[in-house]
Amino acid sequence: MNILILGSGGREHALAWAVMQNPKCDRLIVAPGNAGIAEIAECASFDINDRGQVVTFAEENAIDFVIIGPEAPLTSGVADRLRESAILTFGPSAAAAMLEGSKAFTKEICDAANAPTAAYGHFTQAGPAKEYIRQQGAPIVVKADGLAAGKGVIVAMDEETALAAIDDMFGGAFGDAGAQVVIEEFMEGEEASFFVLCDGQNILPIGTAQDHKRAFDGDTGPNTGGMGAYSPAPVMSDAVVKIALEQIIQPTVDEMARRGTPYQGVLYAGFMIKDAQPRLVEYNVRFGDPECQVLMMRLGAQVLDLMLACARGQLDQATVNWGDDHAITIVMAANGYPGAYEKGSVINGLDGIPEDSWSKVFHAGTALIDGKTCATGGRVMNITARGETLSQARERAYKMVEAIDWPGGFNRTDIGWRAL
Ligand code: AMP
Ligand code: GLY
């Protein structure tokens, strides 16, 4: 079949790498793609958030299956338009993508589904929001309602910070995303991510992971999109997974179906876990980046069959063929990230790295310029490895990092510390 993947990050490189290994994939196009993706698939250029452009491209290229990577095309309704044109698509409708698009919506669903999550208030005006903060006291968490590129959450350890966040949000610091705010109880515990495929009705877990959000070692420095991840996450024991499915995921999926907006695609749940009880922090309606890289490393080619079963509403007939393995990915980012960073620095040493089912470099922000691999983004490469144990995978990954000669970039040296 002819397959189109939308997106350009390390997540989409990993998806492309897994999908193209499946014999069902005859032709793979990624839009817009990146330099790493261009080595294994065709890259195409059009506006992936424009529903019309996506459908036209898919029809002109006889695409049989579209996999949508990032959240923006999902909240724009690209999946809806593709399905209207009878093109098989992996990814939720715009209505179901509200689970990521609006934090207030997610809280409302949790209420209806009776799913454990932080207590909250939802506000459209600064005055009552501030009153709520003064009543509740700190620590407290202030969230812009809409998509804010991961920057719309302020975990305030004191009241002043929380009140200032309200002024920022209603002052327009996050644009429309901040026109409404959700204020949440601060939850203590250990964070982990849980990924399930969902065909509107049936649920299939496809892995757990832990991310490292801070830029520097020891979980210090500014928040980022994620500096490294590993799978599985030890804190997501079988018992915790069972509770998560029964108390949070299944009730959410049932509630979405009951409302006439069934959820189809990958559902990424962020949990806070304390005393083996998970509580929902947030939903995302896509794979995590870099969590996807470790999931794909573990799942490999079967992921295409699973995504097809998901899109066709046949997940009840699908099973995951698990290896008893662990995967880790180390993000290499341009110096300065997540602030202003330099673009165009040359990356050497990639040719000498062995790439097989145990080790793989996924590209995020790279471009081929005059035959040289250059950094063009903030997060630039994901050095990914698999092993029989996490320490084996980790050792393998850091050996690859050492072989890369890139003075323009940096990486954390402690990915996986919590699990080891
Ligand atoms: P989110 O964008 O909702 O994932 O929030 C970003 C990060 O803020 C999460 O990964 C948590 O580390 C933290 N966070 C969000 N909500 C809470 C909460 N209610 N209690 C404690 N930490 C939170
Ligand atoms: N790595 C976090 C995310 O993709 O949202």
mmCIF file of N, CA and C in Angstrom, residues 276-338:
data_model
loop_
_atom_site.group_PDB
_atom_site.id
_atom_site.type_symbol
_atom_site.label_atom_id
_atom_site.label_comp_id
_atom_site.label_asym_id
_atom_site.label_seq_id
_atom_site.Cartn_x
_atom_site.Cartn_y
_atom_site.Cartn_z
ATOM 1 N N ALA A 276 0.999 3.658 44.089
ATOM 2 C CA ALA A 276 0.440 2.763 43.058
ATOM 3 C C ALA A 276 -0.933 3.195 42.546
ATOM 4 N N GLN A 277 -1.296 4.465 42.766
ATOM 5 C CA GLN A 277 -2.559 4.983 42.220
ATOM 6 C C GLN A 277 -2.242 6.051 41.163
ATOM 7 N N PRO A 278 -2.569 5.785 39.893
ATOM 8 C CA PRO A 278 -2.345 6.808 38.859
ATOM 9 C C PRO A 278 -3.472 7.832 38.851
ATOM 10 N N ARG A 279 -3.106 9.093 38.616
ATOM 11 C CA ARG A 279 -4.100 10.149 38.380
ATOM 12 C C ARG A 279 -3.712 10.837 37.080
ATOM 13 N N LEU A 280 -4.720 11.245 36.335
ATOM 14 C CA LEU A 280 -4.428 11.837 35.023
ATOM 15 C C LEU A 280 -3.862 13.253 35.167
ATOM 16 N N VAL A 281 -2.729 13.510 34.503
ATOM 17 C CA VAL A 281 -2.195 14.871 34.404
ATOM 18 C C VAL A 281 -2.718 15.507 33.128
ATOM 19 N N GLU A 282 -2.638 14.767 32.042
ATOM 20 C CA GLU A 282 -3.101 15.308 30.758
ATOM 21 C C GLU A 282 -3.231 14.191 29.740
ATOM 22 N N TYR A 283 -4.012 14.482 28.701
ATOM 23 C CA TYR A 283 -4.035 13.621 27.519
ATOM 24 C C TYR A 283 -3.370 14.345 26.363
ATOM 25 N N ASN A 284 -2.697 13.578 25.514
ATOM 26 C CA ASN A 284 -2.281 14.075 24.206
ATOM 27 C C ASN A 284 -2.868 13.133 23.169
ATOM 28 N N VAL A 285 -3.106 13.664 21.984
ATOM 29 C CA VAL A 285 -3.848 12.889 20.985
ATOM 30 C C VAL A 285 -2.925 12.370 19.881
ATOM 31 N N ARG A 286 -1.673 12.199 20.238
ATOM 32 C CA ARG A 286 -0.609 11.844 19.294
ATOM 33 C C ARG A 286 0.446 11.073 20.064
ATOM 34 N N PHE A 287 1.449 10.578 19.374
ATOM 35 C CA PHE A 287 2.585 9.986 20.071
ATOM 36 C C PHE A 287 3.415 11.100 20.704
ATOM 37 N N GLY A 288 4.072 10.805 21.817
ATOM 38 C CA GLY A 288 5.011 11.750 22.400
ATOM 39 C C GLY A 288 6.285 11.781 21.567
ATOM 40 N N ASP A 289 6.976 12.900 21.640
ATOM 41 C CA ASP A 289 8.275 13.030 21.003
ATOM 42 C C ASP A 289 9.212 13.497 22.105
ATOM 43 N N PRO A 290 10.139 12.706 22.599
ATOM 44 C CA PRO A 290 10.761 11.525 22.008
ATOM 45 C C PRO A 290 10.218 10.155 22.454
ATOM 46 N N GLU A 291 9.080 10.086 23.138
ATOM 47 C CA GLU A 291 8.606 8.763 23.594
ATOM 48 C C GLU A 291 8.339 7.818 22.414
ATOM 49 N N CYS A 292 7.852 8.371 21.326
ATOM 50 C CA CYS A 292 7.556 7.550 20.142
ATOM 51 C C CYS A 292 8.792 6.772 19.671
ATOM 52 N N GLN A 293 9.956 7.425 19.780
ATOM 53 C CA GLN A 293 11.174 6.801 19.278
ATOM 54 C C GLN A 293 11.465 5.506 20.035
ATOM 55 N N VAL A 294 11.259 5.502 21.344
ATOM 56 C CA VAL A 294 11.521 4.269 22.104
ATOM 57 C C VAL A 294 10.413 3.233 21.875
ATOM 58 N N LEU A 295 9.182 3.708 21.701
ATOM 59 C CA LEU A 295 8.096 2.754 21.425
ATOM 60 C C LEU A 295 8.317 2.073 20.076
ATOM 61 N N MET A 296 8.685 2.856 19.056
ATOM 62 C CA MET A 296 8.899 2.271 17.721
ATOM 63 C C MET A 296 10.079 1.308 17.725
ATOM 64 N N MET A 297 11.112 1.660 18.497
ATOM 65 C CA MET A 297 12.282 0.789 18.593
ATOM 66 C C MET A 297 11.871 -0.580 19.139
ATOM 67 N N ARG A 298 10.906 -0.575 20.062
ATOM 68 C CA ARG A 298 10.471 -1.840 20.667
ATOM 69 C C ARG A 298 9.441 -2.559 19.804
ATOM 70 N N LEU A 299 8.556 -1.821 19.159
ATOM 71 C CA LEU A 299 7.474 -2.469 18.403
ATOM 72 C C LEU A 299 7.912 -2.872 17.001
ATOM 73 N N GLY A 300 8.704 -2.033 16.349
ATOM 74 C CA GLY A 300 9.163 -2.327 14.995
ATOM 75 C C GLY A 300 8.024 -2.390 13.988
ATOM 76 N N ALA A 301 8.201 -3.251 12.976
ATOM 77 C CA ALA A 301 7.325 -3.266 11.799
ATOM 78 C C ALA A 301 5.862 -3.555 12.124
ATOM 79 N N GLN A 302 5.593 -4.298 13.217
ATOM 80 C CA GLN A 302 4.195 -4.645 13.530
ATOM 81 C C GLN A 302 3.325 -3.413 13.773
ATOM 82 N N VAL A 303 3.970 -2.259 14.027
ATOM 83 C CA VAL A 303 3.175 -1.077 14.347
ATOM 84 C C VAL A 303 2.247 -0.707 13.189
ATOM 85 N N LEU A 304 2.663 -0.989 11.961
ATOM 86 C CA LEU A 304 1.775 -0.691 10.822
ATOM 87 C C LEU A 304 0.508 -1.540 10.898
ATOM 88 N N ASP A 305 0.656 -2.818 11.207
ATOM 89 C CA ASP A 305 -0.528 -3.681 11.327
ATOM 90 C C ASP A 305 -1.450 -3.183 12.449
ATOM 91 N N LEU A 306 -0.834 -2.741 13.542
ATOM 92 C CA LEU A 306 -1.634 -2.264 14.679
ATOM 93 C C LEU A 306 -2.373 -0.976 14.312
ATOM 94 N N MET A 307 -1.684 -0.073 13.602
ATOM 95 C CA MET A 307 -2.321 1.186 13.210
ATOM 96 C C MET A 307 -3.432 0.942 12.194
ATOM 97 N N LEU A 308 -3.226 -0.019 11.316
ATOM 98 C CA LEU A 308 -4.272 -0.353 10.333
ATOM 99 C C LEU A 308 -5.493 -0.930 11.050
ATOM 100 N N ALA A 309 -5.252 -1.826 11.998
ATOM 101 C CA ALA A 309 -6.362 -2.416 12.761
ATOM 102 C C ALA A 309 -7.110 -1.307 13.504
ATOM 103 N N CYS A 310 -6.372 -0.347 14.023
ATOM 104 C CA CYS A 310 -6.952 0.786 14.747
ATOM 105 C C CYS A 310 -7.844 1.601 13.809
ATOM 106 N N ALA A 311 -7.315 1.949 12.639
ATOM 107 C CA ALA A 311 -8.064 2.788 11.687
ATOM 108 C C ALA A 311 -9.286 2.060 11.142
ATOM 109 N N ARG A 312 -9.215 0.730 11.079
ATOM 110 C CA ARG A 312 -10.325 -0.063 10.529
ATOM 111 C C ARG A 312 -11.336 -0.491 11.593
ATOM 112 N N GLY A 313 -11.090 -0.117 12.840
ATOM 113 C CA GLY A 313 -12.015 -0.499 13.911
ATOM 114 C C GLY A 313 -11.912 -1.968 14.263
ATOM 115 N N GLN A 314 -10.728 -2.544 14.094
ATOM 116 C CA GLN A 314 -10.561 -3.983 14.336
ATOM 117 C C GLN A 314 -9.538 -4.269 15.434
ATOM 118 N N LEU A 315 -9.409 -3.359 16.373
ATOM 119 C CA LEU A 315 -8.389 -3.554 17.410
ATOM 120 C C LEU A 315 -8.676 -4.754 18.306
ATOM 121 N N ASP A 316 -9.963 -5.173 18.355
ATOM 122 C CA ASP A 316 -10.290 -6.343 19.181
ATOM 123 C C ASP A 316 -9.609 -7.594 18.631
ATOM 124 N N GLN A 317 -9.192 -7.547 17.366
ATOM 125 C CA GLN A 317 -8.529 -8.717 16.773
ATOM 126 C C GLN A 317 -7.002 -8.567 16.761
ATOM 127 N N ALA A 318 -6.493 -7.475 17.300
ATOM 128 C CA ALA A 318 -5.045 -7.215 17.217
ATOM 129 C C ALA A 318 -4.349 -7.566 18.529
ATOM 130 N N THR A 319 -3.117 -8.039 18.424
ATOM 131 C CA THR A 319 -2.302 -8.255 19.618
ATOM 132 C C THR A 319 -0.903 -7.706 19.361
ATOM 133 N N VAL A 320 -0.256 -7.322 20.431
ATOM 134 C CA VAL A 320 1.122 -6.843 20.315
ATOM 135 C C VAL A 320 2.050 -8.015 20.585
ATOM 136 N N ASN A 321 3.035 -8.168 19.726
ATOM 137 C CA ASN A 321 4.051 -9.191 19.909
ATOM 138 C C ASN A 321 5.201 -8.557 20.702
ATOM 139 N N TRP A 322 5.183 -8.745 22.008
ATOM 140 C CA TRP A 322 6.170 -8.077 22.863
ATOM 141 C C TRP A 322 7.498 -8.827 22.920
ATOM 142 N N GLY A 323 8.590 -8.090 22.840
ATOM 143 C CA GLY A 323 9.895 -8.637 23.158
ATOM 144 C C GLY A 323 10.166 -8.277 24.611
ATOM 145 N N ASP A 324 11.004 -9.048 25.271
ATOM 146 C CA ASP A 324 11.338 -8.721 26.646
ATOM 147 C C ASP A 324 12.512 -7.746 26.598
ATOM 148 N N ASP A 325 12.239 -6.540 26.134
ATOM 149 C CA ASP A 325 13.341 -5.618 25.866
ATOM 150 C C ASP A 325 13.095 -4.231 26.466
ATOM 151 N N HIS A 326 14.118 -3.424 26.387
ATOM 152 C CA HIS A 326 14.066 -2.045 26.875
ATOM 153 C C HIS A 326 14.646 -1.146 25.791
ATOM 154 N N ALA A 327 14.141 0.066 25.711
ATOM 155 C CA ALA A 327 14.702 1.017 24.743
ATOM 156 C C ALA A 327 14.896 2.365 25.419
ATOM 157 N N ILE A 328 15.870 3.105 24.896
ATOM 158 C CA ILE A 328 16.187 4.430 25.441
ATOM 159 C C ILE A 328 16.523 5.357 24.283
ATOM 160 N N THR A 329 16.216 6.623 24.442
ATOM 161 C CA THR A 329 16.646 7.589 23.438
ATOM 162 C C THR A 329 17.229 8.816 24.127
ATOM 163 N N ILE A 330 18.349 9.286 23.603
ATOM 164 C CA ILE A 330 19.026 10.470 24.132
ATOM 165 C C ILE A 330 18.834 11.577 23.097
ATOM 166 N N VAL A 331 18.273 12.693 23.522
ATOM 167 C CA VAL A 331 18.091 13.811 22.591
ATOM 168 C C VAL A 331 19.374 14.627 22.539
ATOM 169 N N MET A 332 19.859 14.911 21.325
ATOM 170 C CA MET A 332 20.950 15.870 21.159
ATOM 171 C C MET A 332 20.318 17.158 20.623
ATOM 172 N N ALA A 333 20.558 18.253 21.347
ATOM 173 C CA ALA A 333 19.917 19.525 21.013
ATOM 174 C C ALA A 333 20.978 20.567 20.689
ATOM 175 N N ALA A 334 20.589 21.581 19.943
ATOM 176 C CA ALA A 334 21.516 22.659 19.579
ATOM 177 C C ALA A 334 21.813 23.508 20.818
ATOM 178 N N ASN A 335 23.071 23.939 20.949
ATOM 179 C CA ASN A 335 23.443 24.794 22.084
ATOM 180 C C ASN A 335 22.484 25.975 22.170
ATOM 181 N N GLY A 336 21.972 26.229 23.368
ATOM 182 C CA GLY A 336 21.037 27.345 23.552
ATOM 183 C C GLY A 336 19.606 26.877 23.729
ATOM 184 N N TYR A 337 19.257 25.706 23.121
ATOM 185 C CA TYR A 337 17.906 25.167 23.263
ATOM 186 C C TYR A 337 17.584 24.961 24.737
ATOM 187 N N PRO A 338 16.399 25.250 25.255
ATOM 188 C CA PRO A 338 15.176 25.638 24.536
ATOM 189 C C PRO A 338 15.042 27.132 24.265
#
